[in-house]
């Protein structure tokens, strides 16, 4: 099954030249893809299109065999809640909610992610956080009182809960020290194997590259030259 299918995609920010021009990209079920590219080359922008936060200027994105980029905003929100775990570069945690409530958030918006866990929601949140070395004492604190590295791990647990078929991670280890990075990567790979999850992982950290079965560089996918079309 094809999980991500990009055709003739272009994107530019308002009043900016074309940033992305990607004729085609296909990612199949279960593939673990490492995407790299220089800072400012459009990696986060591409992920925002795959998450449906922004829409392509032209072209289409199909996700799990659905015409994702032509769904309405409400349908895209529902699709994302049911099918996608997303670790943003800027975490996007809700600062006033506790750690555990942040992790459980996607389940509030998705019946399928809730049902998968069969009433074991808080236990599952705790299991993920424990594997990420987040102390129990943190669980009920507002997430804004945690260190940046701890917040990044909360974001990771939130993306993984309910085992969505597609996981998108934007430099998810940037704020982690060596031990926490190992714990995170081990958990991530374990969860992916368990559920045959598809993973698209953006990183600068070349030492992680060998863990992935596919390696892409944005510069070789992207034909945009930074000039106005
Ligand atoms: N919300 C936005 N509005 C306008 N321009 C943006 C926005 N986000 C990113 N950009 C621009 O798009 C380009 C690519 O940025 P980004 O996708 O964040 O690159 P990367 O993730 O590869 O570092 C940069 O020139 C950046 O300034
Ligand atoms: Mg980025």
mmCIF file of C-alpha atoms and ligand atoms in Angstrom:
data_model
loop_
_atom_site.group_PDB
_atom_site.id
_atom_site.type_symbol
_atom_site.label_atom_id
_atom_site.label_comp_id
_atom_site.label_asym_id
_atom_site.label_seq_id
_atom_site.Cartn_x
_atom_site.Cartn_y
_atom_site.Cartn_z
ATOM 1 C CA UNK A 1 0.000 0.000 0.000
ATOM 2 C CA UNK A 2 1.176 3.502 -0.812
ATOM 3 C CA UNK A 3 1.153 5.727 2.251
ATOM 4 C CA UNK A 4 2.487 8.956 0.723
ATOM 5 C CA UNK A 5 2.173 9.853 -2.938
ATOM 6 C CA UNK A 6 3.221 13.285 -4.153
ATOM 7 C CA UNK A 7 2.568 14.269 -7.778
ATOM 8 C CA UNK A 8 3.665 17.462 -9.513
ATOM 9 C CA UNK A 9 3.751 19.379 -6.269
ATOM 10 C CA UNK A 10 4.823 22.993 -6.114
ATOM 11 C CA UNK A 11 4.655 25.338 -3.164
ATOM 12 C CA UNK A 12 5.578 28.920 -2.466
ATOM 13 C CA UNK A 13 4.983 31.112 0.556
ATOM 14 C CA UNK A 14 3.031 34.338 -0.154
ATOM 15 C CA UNK A 15 5.099 36.770 -2.239
ATOM 16 C CA UNK A 16 8.017 34.321 -2.315
ATOM 17 C CA UNK A 17 9.540 32.390 -5.204
ATOM 18 C CA UNK A 18 8.785 28.693 -5.635
ATOM 19 C CA UNK A 19 10.328 26.852 -2.690
ATOM 20 C CA UNK A 20 9.308 23.296 -3.569
ATOM 21 C CA UNK A 21 8.893 21.679 -6.967
ATOM 22 C CA UNK A 22 8.657 17.927 -6.486
ATOM 23 C CA UNK A 23 7.526 15.984 -9.574
ATOM 24 C CA UNK A 24 6.974 12.756 -7.669
ATOM 25 C CA UNK A 25 7.642 10.941 -4.433
ATOM 26 C CA UNK A 26 6.158 7.626 -3.292
ATOM 27 C CA UNK A 27 6.556 6.144 0.172
ATOM 28 C CA UNK A 28 5.158 2.678 0.815
ATOM 29 C CA UNK A 29 3.700 1.111 3.931
ATOM 30 C CA UNK A 30 6.279 0.263 6.566
ATOM 31 C CA UNK A 31 9.104 2.246 4.969
ATOM 32 C CA UNK A 32 11.337 4.155 7.348
ATOM 33 C CA UNK A 33 12.676 7.162 5.486
ATOM 34 C CA UNK A 34 15.400 9.558 6.565
ATOM 35 C CA UNK A 35 15.101 12.972 4.868
ATOM 36 C CA UNK A 36 17.941 15.430 4.977
ATOM 37 C CA UNK A 37 18.728 18.805 3.487
ATOM 38 C CA UNK A 38 20.393 22.091 4.406
ATOM 39 C CA UNK A 39 18.704 24.421 6.845
ATOM 40 C CA UNK A 40 16.157 26.621 5.075
ATOM 41 C CA UNK A 41 15.784 24.219 2.132
ATOM 42 C CA UNK A 42 12.091 23.571 2.851
ATOM 43 C CA UNK A 43 12.019 20.337 4.885
ATOM 44 C CA UNK A 44 9.621 21.663 7.544
ATOM 45 C CA UNK A 45 7.507 23.259 4.824
ATOM 46 C CA UNK A 46 7.218 19.913 3.021
ATOM 47 C CA UNK A 47 6.161 18.219 6.270
ATOM 48 C CA UNK A 48 3.561 20.952 6.872
ATOM 49 C CA UNK A 49 2.073 20.083 3.468
ATOM 50 C CA UNK A 50 2.027 16.385 4.342
ATOM 51 C CA UNK A 51 0.306 17.223 7.634
ATOM 52 C CA UNK A 52 -2.231 19.380 5.808
ATOM 53 C CA UNK A 53 -1.336 22.522 7.756
ATOM 54 C CA UNK A 54 -0.515 24.231 4.471
ATOM 55 C CA UNK A 55 -1.817 23.295 1.031
ATOM 56 C CA UNK A 56 0.247 22.773 -2.136
ATOM 57 C CA UNK A 57 0.208 25.695 -4.580
ATOM 58 C CA UNK A 58 -0.238 23.145 -7.384
ATOM 59 C CA UNK A 59 -0.203 19.355 -7.579
ATOM 60 C CA UNK A 60 -1.552 16.679 -5.267
ATOM 61 C CA UNK A 61 -0.725 14.752 -2.133
ATOM 62 C CA UNK A 62 -2.389 11.390 -1.579
ATOM 63 C CA UNK A 63 -2.086 9.796 1.859
ATOM 64 C CA UNK A 64 -3.186 6.210 2.566
ATOM 65 C CA UNK A 65 -4.820 6.158 -0.861
ATOM 66 C CA UNK A 66 -6.975 9.208 -0.107
ATOM 67 C CA UNK A 67 -6.824 12.528 -1.990
ATOM 68 C CA UNK A 68 -5.590 14.315 1.127
ATOM 69 C CA UNK A 69 -4.771 17.685 -0.444
ATOM 70 C CA UNK A 70 -8.276 18.029 -1.889
ATOM 71 C CA UNK A 71 -10.108 17.260 1.367
ATOM 72 C CA UNK A 72 -11.762 20.121 3.265
ATOM 73 C CA UNK A 73 -9.969 21.574 6.281
ATOM 74 C CA UNK A 74 -12.300 19.678 8.626
ATOM 75 C CA UNK A 75 -11.736 16.410 6.763
ATOM 76 C CA UNK A 76 -7.974 16.957 6.866
ATOM 77 C CA UNK A 77 -8.136 17.551 10.633
ATOM 78 C CA UNK A 78 -10.069 14.319 11.104
ATOM 79 C CA UNK A 79 -7.727 12.390 8.818
ATOM 80 C CA UNK A 80 -4.717 13.736 10.698
ATOM 81 C CA UNK A 81 -6.228 12.856 14.084
ATOM 82 C CA UNK A 82 -6.990 9.295 12.993
ATOM 83 C CA UNK A 83 -3.928 8.486 10.943
ATOM 84 C CA UNK A 84 -0.974 10.683 11.712
ATOM 85 C CA UNK A 85 1.468 11.158 14.531
ATOM 86 C CA UNK A 86 3.453 14.349 14.141
ATOM 87 C CA UNK A 87 6.443 15.620 16.085
ATOM 88 C CA UNK A 88 6.887 19.271 15.149
ATOM 89 C CA UNK A 89 10.213 21.043 15.257
ATOM 90 C CA UNK A 90 8.546 23.473 17.677
ATOM 91 C CA UNK A 91 6.759 20.719 19.652
ATOM 92 C CA UNK A 92 3.349 22.533 19.629
ATOM 93 C CA UNK A 93 2.476 21.309 23.106
ATOM 94 C CA UNK A 94 -0.301 23.067 25.012
ATOM 95 C CA UNK A 95 1.656 24.800 27.788
ATOM 96 C CA UNK A 96 -1.138 24.972 30.364
ATOM 97 C CA UNK A 97 -2.071 21.276 30.083
ATOM 98 C CA UNK A 98 -0.263 18.656 32.132
ATOM 99 C CA UNK A 99 2.245 16.273 30.577
ATOM 100 C CA UNK A 100 -0.211 13.384 30.591
ATOM 101 C CA UNK A 101 -3.043 15.455 29.099
ATOM 102 C CA UNK A 102 -0.746 16.617 26.300
ATOM 103 C CA UNK A 103 0.098 13.003 25.477
ATOM 104 C CA UNK A 104 -3.581 12.002 25.526
ATOM 105 C CA UNK A 105 -4.673 14.901 23.320
ATOM 106 C CA UNK A 106 -4.734 13.048 19.963
ATOM 107 C CA UNK A 107 -7.015 10.399 21.482
ATOM 108 C CA UNK A 108 -9.583 13.064 22.335
ATOM 109 C CA UNK A 109 -9.909 13.831 18.642
ATOM 110 C CA UNK A 110 -9.848 10.307 17.286
ATOM 111 C CA UNK A 111 -12.189 7.394 17.986
ATOM 112 C CA UNK A 112 -9.894 4.992 16.183
ATOM 113 C CA UNK A 113 -6.839 5.890 18.249
ATOM 114 C CA UNK A 114 -8.913 5.673 21.414
ATOM 115 C CA UNK A 115 -10.439 2.325 20.511
ATOM 116 C CA UNK A 116 -7.092 0.803 19.672
ATOM 117 C CA UNK A 117 -6.119 1.277 23.293
ATOM 118 C CA UNK A 118 -9.227 -0.341 24.738
ATOM 119 C CA UNK A 119 -9.630 1.825 27.805
ATOM 120 C CA UNK A 120 -5.893 1.612 28.564
ATOM 121 C CA UNK A 121 -5.185 5.241 27.707
ATOM 122 C CA UNK A 122 -3.449 6.576 30.823
ATOM 123 C CA UNK A 123 -1.471 3.340 31.144
ATOM 124 C CA UNK A 124 -0.287 3.613 27.549
ATOM 125 C CA UNK A 125 0.696 7.275 27.999
ATOM 126 C CA UNK A 126 2.648 6.317 31.106
ATOM 127 C CA UNK A 127 4.345 3.400 29.356
ATOM 128 C CA UNK A 128 5.563 5.627 26.518
ATOM 129 C CA UNK A 129 6.760 8.366 28.873
ATOM 130 C CA UNK A 130 8.566 5.867 31.088
ATOM 131 C CA UNK A 131 10.353 4.391 28.079
ATOM 132 C CA UNK A 132 11.415 7.909 27.204
ATOM 133 C CA UNK A 133 12.890 8.329 30.724
ATOM 134 C CA UNK A 134 10.414 10.976 31.797
ATOM 135 C CA UNK A 135 10.105 10.845 35.598
ATOM 136 C CA UNK A 136 6.644 9.956 37.008
ATOM 137 C CA UNK A 137 6.803 13.088 39.110
ATOM 138 C CA UNK A 138 6.443 15.162 35.924
ATOM 139 C CA UNK A 139 3.225 13.616 34.699
ATOM 140 C CA UNK A 140 0.806 16.026 36.271
ATOM 141 C CA UNK A 141 2.873 19.170 35.953
ATOM 142 C CA UNK A 142 2.031 21.773 33.309
ATOM 143 C CA UNK A 143 4.222 20.913 30.355
ATOM 144 C CA UNK A 144 5.630 24.475 30.275
ATOM 145 C CA UNK A 145 7.500 23.764 33.545
ATOM 146 C CA UNK A 146 9.597 21.036 31.865
ATOM 147 C CA UNK A 147 12.981 21.424 30.223
ATOM 148 C CA UNK A 148 13.110 21.615 26.431
ATOM 149 C CA UNK A 149 14.491 18.072 26.176
ATOM 150 C CA UNK A 150 11.665 16.789 28.377
ATOM 151 C CA UNK A 151 9.098 18.642 26.275
ATOM 152 C CA UNK A 152 10.490 17.041 23.151
ATOM 153 C CA UNK A 153 9.914 13.618 24.724
ATOM 154 C CA UNK A 154 6.325 14.548 25.619
ATOM 155 C CA UNK A 155 5.825 15.496 21.964
ATOM 156 C CA UNK A 156 7.226 12.100 20.950
ATOM 157 C CA UNK A 157 4.871 10.201 23.268
ATOM 158 C CA UNK A 158 1.949 12.229 21.936
ATOM 159 C CA UNK A 159 2.843 11.316 18.348
ATOM 160 C CA UNK A 160 3.170 7.612 19.164
ATOM 161 C CA UNK A 161 0.056 7.096 21.275
ATOM 162 C CA UNK A 162 -2.575 4.964 19.558
ATOM 163 C CA UNK A 163 -0.022 3.832 16.939
ATOM 164 C CA UNK A 164 -1.078 5.919 13.933
ATOM 165 C CA UNK A 165 -0.157 4.354 10.563
ATOM 166 C CA UNK A 166 1.931 7.375 9.530
ATOM 167 C CA UNK A 167 4.488 9.107 11.694
ATOM 168 C CA UNK A 168 6.165 12.362 10.700
ATOM 169 C CA UNK A 169 9.024 13.691 12.778
ATOM 170 C CA UNK A 170 10.752 17.036 12.239
ATOM 171 C CA UNK A 171 14.210 17.024 13.864
ATOM 172 C CA UNK A 172 12.762 15.221 16.886
ATOM 173 C CA UNK A 173 16.114 14.648 18.596
ATOM 174 C CA UNK A 174 17.498 18.193 18.345
ATOM 175 C CA UNK A 175 17.033 18.912 22.066
ATOM 176 C CA UNK A 176 17.969 15.476 23.421
ATOM 177 C CA UNK A 177 21.241 14.437 25.021
ATOM 178 C CA UNK A 178 22.904 11.176 24.012
ATOM 179 C CA UNK A 179 21.106 8.811 26.411
ATOM 180 C CA UNK A 180 17.688 10.286 25.832
ATOM 181 C CA UNK A 181 18.251 10.228 22.115
ATOM 182 C CA UNK A 182 19.049 6.504 22.268
ATOM 183 C CA UNK A 183 15.929 5.831 24.355
ATOM 184 C CA UNK A 184 13.792 7.830 21.947
ATOM 185 C CA UNK A 185 15.154 6.156 18.812
ATOM 186 C CA UNK A 186 14.821 2.689 20.320
ATOM 187 C CA UNK A 187 11.205 3.305 21.264
ATOM 188 C CA UNK A 188 10.439 4.865 17.905
ATOM 189 C CA UNK A 189 11.855 1.913 15.957
ATOM 190 C CA UNK A 190 10.156 -0.612 18.259
ATOM 191 C CA UNK A 191 6.750 1.022 17.853
ATOM 192 C CA UNK A 192 7.203 1.269 14.084
ATOM 193 C CA UNK A 193 8.078 -2.434 13.787
ATOM 194 C CA UNK A 194 5.206 -3.489 16.006
ATOM 195 C CA UNK A 195 2.578 -1.784 13.910
ATOM 196 C CA UNK A 196 4.317 -1.688 10.526
ATOM 197 C CA UNK A 197 4.130 2.086 10.848
ATOM 198 C CA UNK A 198 5.480 4.312 8.086
ATOM 199 C CA UNK A 199 8.019 6.827 9.297
ATOM 200 C CA UNK A 200 9.255 10.001 7.650
ATOM 201 C CA UNK A 201 12.045 11.441 9.763
ATOM 202 C CA UNK A 202 13.809 14.745 9.113
ATOM 203 C CA UNK A 203 17.157 15.157 10.809
ATOM 204 C CA UNK A 204 20.586 16.719 10.663
ATOM 205 C CA UNK A 205 22.013 13.918 12.752
ATOM 206 C CA UNK A 206 23.929 11.725 10.307
ATOM 207 C CA UNK A 207 24.683 9.213 13.076
ATOM 208 C CA UNK A 208 21.016 8.123 12.945
ATOM 209 C CA UNK A 209 20.914 7.613 9.202
ATOM 210 C CA UNK A 210 21.920 3.944 9.220
ATOM 211 C CA UNK A 211 18.796 3.003 11.230
ATOM 212 C CA UNK A 212 16.548 3.844 8.278
ATOM 213 C CA UNK A 213 15.814 1.756 5.208
ATOM 214 C CA UNK A 214 15.534 4.677 2.816
ATOM 215 C CA UNK A 215 17.554 7.879 2.525
ATOM 216 C CA UNK A 216 16.335 10.952 0.686
ATOM 217 C CA UNK A 217 17.893 14.329 0.208
ATOM 218 C CA UNK A 218 15.473 17.171 -0.404
ATOM 219 C CA UNK A 219 17.874 18.795 -2.836
ATOM 220 C CA UNK A 220 17.668 15.810 -5.161
ATOM 221 C CA UNK A 221 13.852 15.558 -4.974
ATOM 222 C CA UNK A 222 13.307 19.259 -5.399
ATOM 223 C CA UNK A 223 13.678 21.044 -8.750
ATOM 224 C CA UNK A 224 12.923 24.538 -7.419
ATOM 225 C CA UNK A 225 15.734 26.988 -7.964
ATOM 226 C CA UNK A 226 14.578 29.723 -5.604
ATOM 227 C CA UNK A 227 13.493 31.835 -8.567
ATOM 228 C CA UNK A 228 10.040 33.136 -9.382
ATOM 229 C CA UNK A 229 8.095 30.748 -11.623
HETATM 230 N N1 LIG B 1 5.335 30.572 7.749
HETATM 231 C C1 LIG B 1 6.218 30.986 6.815
HETATM 232 N N2 LIG B 1 5.986 32.105 6.083
HETATM 233 C C2 LIG B 1 6.849 32.537 5.130
HETATM 234 N N3 LIG B 1 8.024 31.907 4.858
HETATM 235 C C3 LIG B 1 8.322 30.795 5.566
HETATM 236 C C4 LIG B 1 7.447 30.289 6.579
HETATM 237 N N4 LIG B 1 8.012 29.164 7.117
HETATM 238 C C5 LIG B 1 9.184 29.003 6.461
HETATM 239 N N5 LIG B 1 9.374 29.972 5.532
HETATM 240 C C6 LIG B 1 10.529 30.079 4.611
HETATM 241 O O1 LIG B 1 10.620 28.916 3.825
HETATM 242 C C7 LIG B 1 11.979 28.528 3.640
HETATM 243 C C8 LIG B 1 12.166 27.087 4.089
HETATM 244 O O2 LIG B 1 11.988 26.996 5.481
HETATM 245 P P1 LIG B 1 11.810 25.598 6.229
HETATM 246 O O3 LIG B 1 10.787 24.788 5.526
HETATM 247 O O4 LIG B 1 11.601 25.890 7.672
HETATM 248 O O5 LIG B 1 13.261 24.937 5.972
HETATM 249 P P2 LIG B 1 14.023 23.766 6.766
HETATM 250 O O6 LIG B 1 13.030 23.048 7.616
HETATM 251 O O7 LIG B 1 14.612 22.902 5.689
HETATM 252 O O8 LIG B 1 15.087 24.422 7.572
HETATM 253 C C9 LIG B 1 12.823 29.524 4.420
HETATM 254 O O9 LIG B 1 13.285 30.483 3.500
HETATM 255 C C10 LIG B 1 11.842 30.128 5.386
HETATM 256 O O10 LIG B 1 12.180 31.464 5.691
HETATM 257 MG MG1 LIG B 2 12.939 22.739 9.668
#
